[in-house]
PDB file of C-alpha atoms and ligand atoms in Angstrom:
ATOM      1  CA  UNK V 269      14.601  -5.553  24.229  1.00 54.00           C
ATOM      2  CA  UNK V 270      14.460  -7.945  21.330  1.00 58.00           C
ATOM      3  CA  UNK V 271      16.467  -7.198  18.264  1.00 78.00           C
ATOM      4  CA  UNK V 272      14.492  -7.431  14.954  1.00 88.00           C
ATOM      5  CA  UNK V 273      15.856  -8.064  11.876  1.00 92.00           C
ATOM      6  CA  UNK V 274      13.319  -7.315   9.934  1.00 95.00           C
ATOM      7  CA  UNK V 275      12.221  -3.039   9.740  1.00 97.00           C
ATOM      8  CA  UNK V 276      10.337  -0.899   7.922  1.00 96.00           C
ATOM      9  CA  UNK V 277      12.105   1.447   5.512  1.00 95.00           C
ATOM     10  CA  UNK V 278      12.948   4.744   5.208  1.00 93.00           C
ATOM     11  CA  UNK V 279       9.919   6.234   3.330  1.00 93.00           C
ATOM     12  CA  UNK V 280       7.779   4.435   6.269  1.00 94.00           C
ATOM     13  CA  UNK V 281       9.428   5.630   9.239  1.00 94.00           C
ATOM     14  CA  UNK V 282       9.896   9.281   7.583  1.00 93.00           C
ATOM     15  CA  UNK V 283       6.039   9.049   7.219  1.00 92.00           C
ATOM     16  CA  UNK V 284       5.005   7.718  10.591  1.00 93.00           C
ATOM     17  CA  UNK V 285       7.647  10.998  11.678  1.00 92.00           C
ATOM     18  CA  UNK V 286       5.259  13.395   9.622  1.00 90.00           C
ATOM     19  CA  UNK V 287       2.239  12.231  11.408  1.00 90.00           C
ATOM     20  CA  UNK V 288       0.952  11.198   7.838  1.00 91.00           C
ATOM     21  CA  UNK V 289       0.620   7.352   7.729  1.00 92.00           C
ATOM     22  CA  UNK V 290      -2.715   5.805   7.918  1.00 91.00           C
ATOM     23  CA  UNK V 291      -3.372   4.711  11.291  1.00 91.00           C
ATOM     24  CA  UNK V 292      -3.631   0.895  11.078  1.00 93.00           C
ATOM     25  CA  UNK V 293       0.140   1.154   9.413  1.00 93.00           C
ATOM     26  CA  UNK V 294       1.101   3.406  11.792  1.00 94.00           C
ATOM     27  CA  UNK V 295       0.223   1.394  14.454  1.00 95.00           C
ATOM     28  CA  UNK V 296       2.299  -1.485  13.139  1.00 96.00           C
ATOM     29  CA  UNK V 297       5.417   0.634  13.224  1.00 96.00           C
ATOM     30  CA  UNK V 298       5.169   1.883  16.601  1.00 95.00           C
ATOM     31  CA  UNK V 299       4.226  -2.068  17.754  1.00 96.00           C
ATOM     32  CA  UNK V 300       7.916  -2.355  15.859  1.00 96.00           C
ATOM     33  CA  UNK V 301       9.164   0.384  17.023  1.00 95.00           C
ATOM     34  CA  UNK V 302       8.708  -1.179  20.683  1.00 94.00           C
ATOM     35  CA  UNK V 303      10.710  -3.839  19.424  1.00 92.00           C
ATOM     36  CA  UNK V 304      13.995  -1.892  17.711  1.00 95.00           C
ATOM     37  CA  UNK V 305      16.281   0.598  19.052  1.00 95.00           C
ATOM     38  CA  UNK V 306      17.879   0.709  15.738  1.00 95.00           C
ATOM     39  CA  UNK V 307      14.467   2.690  14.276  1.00 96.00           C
ATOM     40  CA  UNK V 308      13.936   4.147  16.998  1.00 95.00           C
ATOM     41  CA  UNK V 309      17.443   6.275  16.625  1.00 95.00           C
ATOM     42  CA  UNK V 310      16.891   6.296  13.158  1.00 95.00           C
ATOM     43  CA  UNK V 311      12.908   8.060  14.137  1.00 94.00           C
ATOM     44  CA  UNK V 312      14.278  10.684  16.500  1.00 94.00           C
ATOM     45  CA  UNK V 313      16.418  11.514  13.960  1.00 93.00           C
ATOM     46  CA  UNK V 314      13.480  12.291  11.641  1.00 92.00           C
ATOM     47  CA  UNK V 315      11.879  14.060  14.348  1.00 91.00           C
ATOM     48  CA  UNK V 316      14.719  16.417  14.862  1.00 90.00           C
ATOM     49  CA  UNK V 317      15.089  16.927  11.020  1.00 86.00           C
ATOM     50  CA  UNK V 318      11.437  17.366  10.848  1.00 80.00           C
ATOM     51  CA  UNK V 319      11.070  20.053  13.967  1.00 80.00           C
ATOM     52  CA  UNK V 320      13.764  22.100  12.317  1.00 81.00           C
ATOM     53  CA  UNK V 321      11.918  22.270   9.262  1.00 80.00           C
ATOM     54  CA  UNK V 322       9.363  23.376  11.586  1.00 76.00           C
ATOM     55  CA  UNK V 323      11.538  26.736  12.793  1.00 78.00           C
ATOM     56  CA  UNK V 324      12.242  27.821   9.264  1.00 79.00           C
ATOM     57  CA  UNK V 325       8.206  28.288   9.027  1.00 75.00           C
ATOM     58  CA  UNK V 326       7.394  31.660   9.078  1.00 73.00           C
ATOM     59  CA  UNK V 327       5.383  31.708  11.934  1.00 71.00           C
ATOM     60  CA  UNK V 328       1.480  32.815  11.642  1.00 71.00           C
ATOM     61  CA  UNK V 329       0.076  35.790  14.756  1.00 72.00           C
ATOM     62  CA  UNK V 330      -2.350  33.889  16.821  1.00 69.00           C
ATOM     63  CA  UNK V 331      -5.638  35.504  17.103  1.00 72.00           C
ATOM     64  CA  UNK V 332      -6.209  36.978  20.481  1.00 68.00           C
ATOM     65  CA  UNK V 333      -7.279  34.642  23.529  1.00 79.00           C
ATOM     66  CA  UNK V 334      -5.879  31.781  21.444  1.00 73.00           C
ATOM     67  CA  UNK V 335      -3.376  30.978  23.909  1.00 74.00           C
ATOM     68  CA  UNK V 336      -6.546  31.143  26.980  1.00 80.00           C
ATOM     69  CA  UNK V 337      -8.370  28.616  25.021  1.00 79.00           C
ATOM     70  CA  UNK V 338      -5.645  26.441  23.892  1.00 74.00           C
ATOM     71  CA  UNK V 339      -4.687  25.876  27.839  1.00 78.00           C
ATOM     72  CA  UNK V 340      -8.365  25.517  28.326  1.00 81.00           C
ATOM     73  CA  UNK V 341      -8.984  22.579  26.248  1.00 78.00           C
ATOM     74  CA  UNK V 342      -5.571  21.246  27.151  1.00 75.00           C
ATOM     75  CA  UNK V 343      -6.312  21.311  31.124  1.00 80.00           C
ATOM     76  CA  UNK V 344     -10.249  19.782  29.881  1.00 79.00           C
ATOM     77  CA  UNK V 345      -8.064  16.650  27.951  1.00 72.00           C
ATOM     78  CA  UNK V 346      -6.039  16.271  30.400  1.00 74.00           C
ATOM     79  CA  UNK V 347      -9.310  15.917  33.300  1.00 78.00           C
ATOM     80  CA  UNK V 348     -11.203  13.161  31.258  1.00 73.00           C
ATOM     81  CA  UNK V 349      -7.853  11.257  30.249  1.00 68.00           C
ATOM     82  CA  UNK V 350      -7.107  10.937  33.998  1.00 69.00           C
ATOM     83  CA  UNK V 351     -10.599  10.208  34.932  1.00 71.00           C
ATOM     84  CA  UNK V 352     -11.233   7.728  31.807  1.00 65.00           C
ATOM     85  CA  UNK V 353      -7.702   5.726  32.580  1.00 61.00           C
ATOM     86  CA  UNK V 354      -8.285   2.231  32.851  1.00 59.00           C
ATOM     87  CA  UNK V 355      -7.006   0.772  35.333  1.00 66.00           C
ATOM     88  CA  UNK V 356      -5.205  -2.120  33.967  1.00 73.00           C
ATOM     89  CA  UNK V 357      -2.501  -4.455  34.823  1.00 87.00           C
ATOM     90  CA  UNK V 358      -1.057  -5.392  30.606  1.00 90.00           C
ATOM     91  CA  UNK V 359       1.163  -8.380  30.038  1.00 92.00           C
ATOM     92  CA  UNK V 360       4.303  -5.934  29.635  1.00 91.00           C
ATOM     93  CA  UNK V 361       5.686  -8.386  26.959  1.00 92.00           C
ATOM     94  CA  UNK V 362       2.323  -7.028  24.953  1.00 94.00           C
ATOM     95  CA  UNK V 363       3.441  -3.522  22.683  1.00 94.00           C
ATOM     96  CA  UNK V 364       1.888  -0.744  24.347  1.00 93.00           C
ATOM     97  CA  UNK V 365       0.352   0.792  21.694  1.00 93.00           C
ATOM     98  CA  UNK V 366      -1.766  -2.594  21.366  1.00 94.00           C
ATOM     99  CA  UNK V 367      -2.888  -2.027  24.966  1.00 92.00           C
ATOM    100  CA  UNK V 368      -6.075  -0.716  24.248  1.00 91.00           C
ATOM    101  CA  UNK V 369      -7.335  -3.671  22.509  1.00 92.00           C
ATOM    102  CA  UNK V 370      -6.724  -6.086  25.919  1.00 91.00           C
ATOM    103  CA  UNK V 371      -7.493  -6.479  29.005  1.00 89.00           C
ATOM    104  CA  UNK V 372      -4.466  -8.436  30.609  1.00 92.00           C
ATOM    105  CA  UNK V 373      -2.989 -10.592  27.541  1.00 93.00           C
ATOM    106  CA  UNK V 374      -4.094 -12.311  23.913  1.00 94.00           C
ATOM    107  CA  UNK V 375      -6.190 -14.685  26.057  1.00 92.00           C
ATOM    108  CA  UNK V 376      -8.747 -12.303  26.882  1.00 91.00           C
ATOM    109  CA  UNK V 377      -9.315 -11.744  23.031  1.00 95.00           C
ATOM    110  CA  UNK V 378     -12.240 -13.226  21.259  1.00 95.00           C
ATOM    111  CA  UNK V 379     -10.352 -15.838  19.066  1.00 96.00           C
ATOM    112  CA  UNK V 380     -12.293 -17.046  15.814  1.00 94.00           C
ATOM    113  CA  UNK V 381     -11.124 -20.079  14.479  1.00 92.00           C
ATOM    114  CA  UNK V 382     -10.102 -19.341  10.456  1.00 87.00           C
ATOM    115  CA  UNK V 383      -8.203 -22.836   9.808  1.00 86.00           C
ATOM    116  CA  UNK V 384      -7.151 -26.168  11.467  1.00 89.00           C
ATOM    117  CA  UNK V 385      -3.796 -23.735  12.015  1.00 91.00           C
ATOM    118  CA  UNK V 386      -5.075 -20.475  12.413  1.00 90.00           C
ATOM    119  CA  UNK V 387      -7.152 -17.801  14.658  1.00 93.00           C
ATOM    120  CA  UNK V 388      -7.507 -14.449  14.181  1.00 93.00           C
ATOM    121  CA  UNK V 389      -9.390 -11.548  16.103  1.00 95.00           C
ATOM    122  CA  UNK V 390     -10.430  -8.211  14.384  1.00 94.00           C
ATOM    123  CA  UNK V 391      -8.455  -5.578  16.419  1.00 95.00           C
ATOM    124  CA  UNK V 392     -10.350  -2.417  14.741  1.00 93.00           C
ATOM    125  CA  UNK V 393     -10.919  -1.122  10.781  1.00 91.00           C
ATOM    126  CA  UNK V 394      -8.856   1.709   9.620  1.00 89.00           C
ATOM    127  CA  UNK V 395     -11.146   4.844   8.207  1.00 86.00           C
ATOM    128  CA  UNK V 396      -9.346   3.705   4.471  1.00 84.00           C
ATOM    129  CA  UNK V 397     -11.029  -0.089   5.145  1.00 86.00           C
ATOM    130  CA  UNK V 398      -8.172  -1.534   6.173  1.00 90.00           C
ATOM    131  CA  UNK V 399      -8.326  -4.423   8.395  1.00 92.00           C
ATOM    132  CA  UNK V 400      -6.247  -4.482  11.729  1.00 94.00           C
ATOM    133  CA  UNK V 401      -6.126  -7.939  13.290  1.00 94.00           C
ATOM    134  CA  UNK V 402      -3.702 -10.489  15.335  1.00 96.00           C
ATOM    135  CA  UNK V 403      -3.439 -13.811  13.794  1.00 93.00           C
ATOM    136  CA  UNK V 404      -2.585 -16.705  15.640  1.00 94.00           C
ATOM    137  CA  UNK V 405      -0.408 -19.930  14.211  1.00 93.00           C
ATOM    138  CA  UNK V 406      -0.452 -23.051  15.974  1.00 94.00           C
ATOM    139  CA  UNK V 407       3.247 -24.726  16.996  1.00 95.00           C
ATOM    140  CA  UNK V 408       4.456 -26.351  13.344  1.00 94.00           C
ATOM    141  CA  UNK V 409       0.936 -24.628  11.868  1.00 92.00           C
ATOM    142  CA  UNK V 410       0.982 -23.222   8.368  1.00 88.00           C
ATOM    143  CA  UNK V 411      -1.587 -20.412   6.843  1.00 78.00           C
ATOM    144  CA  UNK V 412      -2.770 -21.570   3.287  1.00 70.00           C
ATOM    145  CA  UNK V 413      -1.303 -20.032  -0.065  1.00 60.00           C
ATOM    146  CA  UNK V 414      -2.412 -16.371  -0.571  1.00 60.00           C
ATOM    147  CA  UNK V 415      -1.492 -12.931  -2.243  1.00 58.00           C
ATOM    148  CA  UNK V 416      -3.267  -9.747  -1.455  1.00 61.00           C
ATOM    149  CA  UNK V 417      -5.442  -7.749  -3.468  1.00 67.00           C
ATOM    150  CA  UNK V 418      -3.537  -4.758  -1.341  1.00 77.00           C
ATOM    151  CA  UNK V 419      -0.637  -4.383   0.782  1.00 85.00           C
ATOM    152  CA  UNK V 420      -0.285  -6.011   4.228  1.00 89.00           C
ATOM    153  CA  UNK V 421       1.716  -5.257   6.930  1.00 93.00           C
ATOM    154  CA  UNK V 422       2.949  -7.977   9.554  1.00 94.00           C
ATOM    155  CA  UNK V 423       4.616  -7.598  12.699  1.00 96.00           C
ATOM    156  CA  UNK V 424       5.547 -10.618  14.763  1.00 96.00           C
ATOM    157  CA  UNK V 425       4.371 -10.092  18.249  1.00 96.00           C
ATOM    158  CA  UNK V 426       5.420 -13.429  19.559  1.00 95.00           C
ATOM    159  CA  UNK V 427       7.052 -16.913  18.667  1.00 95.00           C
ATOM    160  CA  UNK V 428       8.026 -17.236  14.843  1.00 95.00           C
ATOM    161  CA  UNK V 429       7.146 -18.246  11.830  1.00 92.00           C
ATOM    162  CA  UNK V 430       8.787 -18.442   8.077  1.00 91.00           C
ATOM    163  CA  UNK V 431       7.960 -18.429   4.645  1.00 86.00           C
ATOM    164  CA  UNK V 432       9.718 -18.761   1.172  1.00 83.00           C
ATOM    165  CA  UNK V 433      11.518 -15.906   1.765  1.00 85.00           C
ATOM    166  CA  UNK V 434      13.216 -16.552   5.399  1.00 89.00           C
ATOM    167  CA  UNK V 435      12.509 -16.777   8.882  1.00 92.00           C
ATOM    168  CA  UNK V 436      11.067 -13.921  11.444  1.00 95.00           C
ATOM    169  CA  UNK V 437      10.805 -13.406  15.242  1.00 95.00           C
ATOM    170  CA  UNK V 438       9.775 -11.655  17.581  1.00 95.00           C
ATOM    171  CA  UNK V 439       9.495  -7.941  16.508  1.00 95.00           C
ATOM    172  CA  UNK V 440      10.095  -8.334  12.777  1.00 97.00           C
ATOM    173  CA  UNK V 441       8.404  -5.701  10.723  1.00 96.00           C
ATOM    174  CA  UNK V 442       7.279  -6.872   7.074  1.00 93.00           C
ATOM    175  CA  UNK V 443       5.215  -5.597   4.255  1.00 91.00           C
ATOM    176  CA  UNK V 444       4.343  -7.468   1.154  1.00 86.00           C
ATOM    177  CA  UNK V 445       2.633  -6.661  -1.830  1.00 82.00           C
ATOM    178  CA  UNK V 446      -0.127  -8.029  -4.356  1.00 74.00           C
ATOM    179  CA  UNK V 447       2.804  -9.792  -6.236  1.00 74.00           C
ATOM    180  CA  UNK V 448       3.909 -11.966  -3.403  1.00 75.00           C
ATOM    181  CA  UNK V 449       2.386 -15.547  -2.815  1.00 73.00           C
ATOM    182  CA  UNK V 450       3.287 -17.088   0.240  1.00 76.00           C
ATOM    183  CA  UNK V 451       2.621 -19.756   2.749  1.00 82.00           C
ATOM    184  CA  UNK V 452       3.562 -19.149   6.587  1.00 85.00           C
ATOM    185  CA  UNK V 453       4.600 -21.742   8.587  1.00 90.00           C
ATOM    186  CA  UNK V 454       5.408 -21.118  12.491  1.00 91.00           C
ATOM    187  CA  UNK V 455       8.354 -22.759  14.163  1.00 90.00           C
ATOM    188  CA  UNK V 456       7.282 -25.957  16.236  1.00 89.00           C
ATOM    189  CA  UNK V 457       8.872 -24.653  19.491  1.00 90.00           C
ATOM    190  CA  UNK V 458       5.339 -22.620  20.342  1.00 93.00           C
ATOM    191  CA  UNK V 459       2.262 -20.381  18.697  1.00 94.00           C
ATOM    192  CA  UNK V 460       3.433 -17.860  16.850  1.00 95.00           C
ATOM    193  CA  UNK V 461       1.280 -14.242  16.898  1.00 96.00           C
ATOM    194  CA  UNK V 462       1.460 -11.607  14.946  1.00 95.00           C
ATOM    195  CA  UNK V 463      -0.155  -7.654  14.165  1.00 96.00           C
ATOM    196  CA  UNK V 464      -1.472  -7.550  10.545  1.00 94.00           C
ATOM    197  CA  UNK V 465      -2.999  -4.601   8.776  1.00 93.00           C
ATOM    198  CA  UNK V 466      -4.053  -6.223   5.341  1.00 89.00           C
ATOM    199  CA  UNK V 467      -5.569  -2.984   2.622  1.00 82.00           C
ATOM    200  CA  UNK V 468      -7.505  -5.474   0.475  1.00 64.00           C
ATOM    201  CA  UNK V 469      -8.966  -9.015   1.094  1.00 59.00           C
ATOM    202  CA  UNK V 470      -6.538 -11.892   1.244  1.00 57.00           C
ATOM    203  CA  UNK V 471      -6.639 -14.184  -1.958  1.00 56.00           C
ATOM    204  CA  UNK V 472      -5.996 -17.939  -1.557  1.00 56.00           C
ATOM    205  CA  UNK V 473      -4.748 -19.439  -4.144  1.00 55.00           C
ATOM    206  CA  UNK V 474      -4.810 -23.131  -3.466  1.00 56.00           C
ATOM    207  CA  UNK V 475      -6.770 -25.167  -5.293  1.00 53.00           C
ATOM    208  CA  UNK V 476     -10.578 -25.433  -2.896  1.00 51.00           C
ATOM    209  CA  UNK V 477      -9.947 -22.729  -0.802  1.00 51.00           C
ATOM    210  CA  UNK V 478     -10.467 -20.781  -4.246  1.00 51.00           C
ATOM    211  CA  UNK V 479     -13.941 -21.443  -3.868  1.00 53.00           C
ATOM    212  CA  UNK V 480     -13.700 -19.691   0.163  1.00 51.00           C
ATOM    213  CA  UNK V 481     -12.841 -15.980  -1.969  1.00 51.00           C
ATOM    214  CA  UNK V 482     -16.288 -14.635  -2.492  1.00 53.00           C
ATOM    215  CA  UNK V 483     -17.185 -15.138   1.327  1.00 51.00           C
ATOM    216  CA  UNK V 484     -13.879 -13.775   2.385  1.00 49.00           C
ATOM    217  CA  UNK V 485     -14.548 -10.940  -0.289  1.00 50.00           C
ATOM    218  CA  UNK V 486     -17.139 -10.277   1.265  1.00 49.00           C
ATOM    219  CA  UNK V 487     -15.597  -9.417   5.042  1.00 54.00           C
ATOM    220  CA  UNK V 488     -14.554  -5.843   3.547  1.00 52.00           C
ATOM    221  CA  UNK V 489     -18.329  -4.923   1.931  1.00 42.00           C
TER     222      UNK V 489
HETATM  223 ZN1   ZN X 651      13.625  -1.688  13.094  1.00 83.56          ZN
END
């Protein structure tokens, strides 16, 4: 397992515990989570503070045959999960949770050119409009200059890349906000891909690609 140097904090991983992150972030934590057995202690941690919350709960009576129909639907889930498996052979280097979206590795994916440097491939939209994609650097590539009108959330899947702030591998969990301006670069070694989740539109802020907002803008109508 890869060590990452990079994790989501506290507030984060205590959320994605309580079940209450938005899915597209919680995805990105669990695609870290793969990644870091230093959150993943710290998570079952959470879990066993959280379940003994749980216990203190008074606990509600059930109304009768509850129990019948709970077991019911159970045994019913259970039927069309094993009948709907897909029977798939993953790159095991992929996260699991990002399974779903591939057939055997990133090739399969329908890559759109975005740059001279860049792909990227629209994974799914969270129900709050955020955008879940992978983004793919070329060897030595860099991404323009852009903020966020939201948060985004990155999580290096392969190779690495680095911007003003430092360099991050394989596993690295970051989140930056509107504030931050900054221009990835990957390492010239190989591609670099990671998981983003961005909440708003991205904002370049060179000088032309100003003029590329309104279309990009207009991605999240
Ligand atoms: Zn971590």
């Amino acid at each position: 397992m890869d060590k990452a140097h990079h994790h989501p904090n506290e507030e984060l991983l205590a959320a994605y515990s309580a079940g209450s992150l938005p899915l597209s972030q919680a995805l990105c934590i669990s695609a870290h989570l793969e990644h870091c057995p230093h959150c993943m202690q710290k998570l079952q941690r959470l879990n066993r503070v959280g379940s003994e919350l749980m216990q203190q709960l008074k606990p509600a009576k059930p109304s009768s045959g509850l129990k019948d129909r709970l077991l019911d639907s159970l045994d019913s889930l259970e039927a069309k999960a094993q009948e709907s498996a897909p029977k798939k052979a993953v790159d095991p280097s992929i996260p699991r949770c990002l399974h779903q979206f591939v057939e055997q590795d990133y090739n399969d994916l329908n890559w759109k050119r975005v740059s001279p440097d860049i792909s990227s491939v629209e994974l799914c939209r969270d129900s709050n409009g955020a955008k879940v994609e992978l983004l793919k650097i070329k060897p030595g590539g860099s991404a323009t200059t852009h903020t966020h009108l939201g948060d985004e959330y990155t999580v290096i899947l392969e190779g690495s890349f680095s911007d003003e702030s430092g360099l991050y591998s394989r596993g690295d969990f970051l989140v930056r906000d509107e504030s931050d301006q900054h221009t990835p670069v990957a390492t010239q070694d190989r591609e670099c891909i990671c998981l983003a989740v961005t909440e708003g539109p991205i904002q370049f802020t060179g000088l032309f690609s100003r003029l590329l907002n309104p279309f990009i803008r207009r991605g999240y109508a």
